[in-house]
C-alpha cells in the first residue's frame, strides 16, 4: 500500500503510449480481469521510488515489455467518484489520484508480456473519426439528453458540430467525452453509478477512468500537431508524403486536402528527400523523405497545418 493510503489517498501513474500502425493511431493497452482494456498503470511508492518518471518507466516495461523513450506529463486526475465507486473515500475505500503521462514512439512492435497490445484509438472514441461523418447514435442520444433544454443543446451543438454554423474543433476530445459521460452515452457513466446500460454504448469501455486519460492525451497530441513536429515522433525514419498525410489523418480524424497538405509540409522545411524511392506503395514508386530535425541555431521546428477537405 502506498504511503498516504491510510488517509484515503493513493497515487498511481498512468502511461498513454501512442504510435501509428497500419495507418491508424494506436495506443498500448493491457488486459483487466473484467475483460476491458487498461492503460499501463502502477502505484507510486514514495519510499521505494525516487521519481514519478522512473517508477512509470519501470512498471510500463514490467507490464508490457516496452521501454519508453521521451515522456511528458499530461495531467493529474483525482476527481472524487470519477474513476469508479471503489475510488470514493469511505470505510474501506481509498481516493485514487492518477498522474498521466504521454509517450510517443515510432516503434509498433507488439508487447512481450501480459498480453499487452496496440489497440486502435478510434475503437475507444469512434465519434472522434470525422472521416465517416456524424455518428447518428451520438446525435440522437444528445438530443434525447437535452430534451429541449437550450443550454444543453448549445453545448452539444458546439462540441459535436451538430449544425452547419458550428465548426468541429478536433482538439476538444476531453470535453466531448465529459459531455457524453454526463449524458450517460458512454459505458463508464453507467458502471460508475452501479447501473447497467439500457442500450449499446458507442466506443469500447476502459478500466477505471482510463478512457478519460486517453481523451486528454489525444486532445494534447492533436493540439501539438499544429505547433510542434510531433508527427515525426510517430513515424519511421523514412516515409513517403502519402504516409505522412495518412499519419496526420489518423491522429486528427480528418480527411486532409492532399495538395494543400503537401504544400504546407514544403513551407515548413521540416522534411528533405532521401534520393530513394519506395517500392511498397502498390503502384508508381513514391519518393522517400526524412525529418530534417529542429533548427540547430534556434531550436525552432513548426508543426503541420491540417487543411481539411471541404
Tab-separated table of N, CA, C and O in Angstrom, residues 167 169-171 221-228 230 302-306:
chain	number	residue	atom	x	y	z
A	167	UNK	N	-18.301	24.788	-36.101
A	167	UNK	CA	-17.131	24.159	-36.712
A	167	UNK	C	-16.543	23.127	-35.756
A	167	UNK	O	-16.413	23.375	-34.563
A	169	UNK	N	-13.973	21.229	-33.733
A	169	UNK	CA	-12.646	21.501	-33.172
A	169	UNK	C	-12.083	20.180	-32.688
A	169	UNK	O	-12.504	19.652	-31.654
A	170	UNK	N	-11.128	19.645	-33.438
A	170	UNK	CA	-10.626	18.300	-33.142
A	170	UNK	C	-9.880	18.217	-31.816
A	170	UNK	O	-9.672	17.120	-31.277
A	171	UNK	N	-9.479	19.353	-31.245
A	171	UNK	CA	-8.711	19.330	-30.002
A	171	UNK	C	-9.572	19.096	-28.754
A	171	UNK	O	-9.049	18.741	-27.704
A	221	UNK	N	-2.222	15.671	-28.103
A	221	UNK	CA	-1.456	15.337	-29.310
A	221	UNK	C	-1.988	16.105	-30.514
A	221	UNK	O	-1.205	16.623	-31.327
A	222	UNK	N	-3.300	16.189	-30.658
A	222	UNK	CA	-3.877	16.937	-31.784
A	222	UNK	C	-3.480	18.404	-31.730
A	222	UNK	O	-3.217	19.025	-32.764
A	223	UNK	N	-3.455	18.956	-30.542
A	223	UNK	CA	-3.048	20.347	-30.390
A	223	UNK	C	-1.585	20.531	-30.779
A	223	UNK	O	-1.234	21.472	-31.507
A	224	UNK	N	-0.746	19.637	-30.309
A	224	UNK	CA	0.685	19.765	-30.566
A	224	UNK	C	1.028	19.584	-32.041
A	224	UNK	O	2.053	20.106	-32.502
A	225	UNK	N	0.195	18.864	-32.794
A	225	UNK	CA	0.442	18.689	-34.226
A	225	UNK	C	0.627	20.032	-34.926
A	225	UNK	O	1.376	20.138	-35.893
A	226	UNK	N	-0.058	21.054	-34.423
A	226	UNK	CA	-0.106	22.334	-35.127
A	226	UNK	C	1.049	23.263	-34.790
A	226	UNK	O	1.280	24.228	-35.517
A	227	UNK	N	1.740	22.992	-33.680
A	227	UNK	CA	2.832	23.907	-33.334
A	227	UNK	C	4.154	23.224	-33.029
A	227	UNK	O	5.154	23.900	-32.806
A	228	UNK	N	4.175	21.890	-33.027
A	228	UNK	CA	5.422	21.149	-32.854
A	228	UNK	C	5.435	19.975	-33.829
A	228	UNK	O	4.382	19.435	-34.180
A	230	UNK	N	5.465	16.896	-33.808
A	230	UNK	CA	5.315	15.639	-33.066
A	230	UNK	C	4.950	14.471	-33.971
A	230	UNK	O	5.147	13.309	-33.591
A	302	UNK	N	8.421	24.058	-36.569
A	302	UNK	CA	6.975	24.289	-36.515
A	302	UNK	C	6.188	22.993	-36.618
A	302	UNK	O	6.726	21.926	-36.920
A	303	UNK	N	4.886	23.115	-36.375
A	303	UNK	CA	4.003	21.980	-36.586
A	303	UNK	C	3.522	21.943	-38.024
A	303	UNK	O	4.058	22.636	-38.895
A	304	UNK	N	2.489	21.140	-38.267
A	304	UNK	CA	1.949	20.977	-39.606
A	304	UNK	C	0.526	21.521	-39.657
A	304	UNK	O	-0.245	21.305	-38.722
A	305	UNK	N	0.198	22.212	-40.730
A	305	UNK	CA	-1.190	22.658	-40.903
A	305	UNK	C	-2.045	21.462	-41.279
A	305	UNK	O	-1.563	20.504	-41.877
A	306	UNK	N	-3.317	21.511	-40.922
A	306	UNK	CA	-4.235	20.407	-41.219
A	306	UNK	C	-5.343	20.929	-42.118
A	306	UNK	O	-6.440	21.251	-41.653
